[in-house]
Amino acid sequence: MSDYIVRAMAADNQIRAFAAVTRDVVETARRDHNTSPVATAALGRLLTGGAMMGVMMKGEKDILTLQVHAGGPLQGMTVTADSKGNVKGYVGNPNVCIPANSKGKLDVAGAVGVGFMNVIKDLGLKEPYLGQVALQTSEIAEDLTYYFATSEQVPSAVGLGVLMNKDNTVRQAGGFIVQLMPFADEKVISRLEENVQKINSVTNLLEEGHTPESLLETVLEGFDVEISDRIPTQFYCNCTKNRVEKALISIGRKDLNELVQEGKEVEMNCHFCNTNYVFSVEELKDILRRCK
Ligand SMILES: [Zn+2]
């Protein structure tokens, strides 16, 4: 597998950092959902940020969900990641097609529109953690930076990028998250700010052939960087016909009976990976028999 995330510490643990290459993750999302280029770029950025935020969680079963609720033609998007590098997601409207922005780039901000983002962490506690922020630029990276600063009080720099081929497949995807620990000293802070300002495009760096490791060395130039982990990441959906069947059962006997009476097979779609599960009339009858 070519996609992975690295975790690192730098400047005597005053900085913690993550970087990822996610080309296959984003290409799988594009193929499964048949997303337009701007939808691919938007979802790809959120998937990349989500995958890195997922591995920040410590528990085996911890689940992170990022929900973008916004008024643009993309009609929002949702990404879910676990702590082991598995990530999945979908957009409201995969066909969105809008003109390029003033820089001639895919207009992610225009597609996403104005709105807010929910960050939900299910850490196995009674209540999941919920952070909510207004979208700042709707370009996703700046919005995650704002989330870290306001909801988690962690000064961070987030860079995310997706570049498309001419045939609309994914050419490059990846990003980084760099965070300052509370005890970081002034010198470290200003040096990091300088470094981040020099980086104008993650996709340019990926085009130059950077790996997650060398991406971090660029962002953290001048610091001692210690890479502690290398985690494979993939677009993975854990849906099964069995799970979908449970959703079908939850509609209740009365509605199930109606479906059986109609005598037509039922198709159920998994939003996350766009897989269709077909239940024949015989299967529906069987489910109804087992449903009390
Ligand atoms: Zn699925």
Coordinates of N, CA and C in Angstrom, one line a residue, residues 20-22 161-162 172-175 201-212 215:
A20 N 0.7 13.0 5.7 CA 0.1 11.8 5.0 C 0.2 12.0 3.5
V21 N 0.3 10.9 2.8 CA 0.1 10.8 1.4 C -1.2 9.9 1.3
T22 N -2.2 10.4 0.5 CA -3.5 9.8 0.5 C -4.1 9.6 -0.9
G161 N -4.0 19.0 0.3 CA -4.1 19.2 -1.1 C -4.5 18.0 -1.9
V162 N -5.2 18.3 -3.0 CA -5.6 17.2 -3.9 C -5.4 17.8 -5.3
Q172 N -2.4 13.5 -7.1 CA -1.7 13.7 -5.9 C -2.8 14.0 -4.8
A173 N -2.5 13.5 -3.6 CA -3.3 13.9 -2.4 C -2.5 13.7 -1.2
G174 N -2.6 14.6 -0.2 CA -1.9 14.5 1.0 C -2.0 15.7 1.9
G175 N -1.2 15.8 2.9 CA -1.3 16.9 3.8 C -0.5 16.8 5.1
S201 N 1.9 25.5 -1.3 CA 1.0 24.5 -1.9 C 1.5 23.1 -1.6
V202 N 0.7 22.3 -0.9 CA 1.0 20.9 -0.6 C 1.1 20.1 -1.9
T203 N 0.2 20.4 -2.8 CA 0.2 19.6 -4.1 C 1.5 19.8 -4.9
N204 N 2.1 21.1 -4.8 CA 3.4 21.3 -5.5 C 4.5 20.4 -4.8
L205 N 4.4 20.4 -3.5 CA 5.5 19.5 -2.8 C 5.3 18.1 -3.2
L206 N 4.0 17.6 -3.3 CA 3.8 16.2 -3.7 C 4.2 16.0 -5.1
E207 N 4.0 17.0 -6.0 CA 4.4 16.8 -7.4 C 6.0 16.7 -7.5
E208 N 6.7 17.4 -6.5 CA 8.1 17.3 -6.5 C 8.6 15.9 -6.0
G209 N 7.7 15.1 -5.6 CA 8.0 13.7 -5.2 C 8.2 13.6 -3.7
H210 N 7.7 14.5 -2.9 CA 7.8 14.4 -1.4 C 7.0 13.2 -0.9
T211 N 7.6 12.6 0.2 CA 7.0 11.5 0.9 C 6.4 12.2 2.2
P212 N 5.6 11.5 3.0 CA 5.2 12.1 4.3 C 6.4 12.5 5.1
L215 N 8.0 15.6 3.6 CA 7.0 16.7 3.8 C 7.2 17.4 5.1

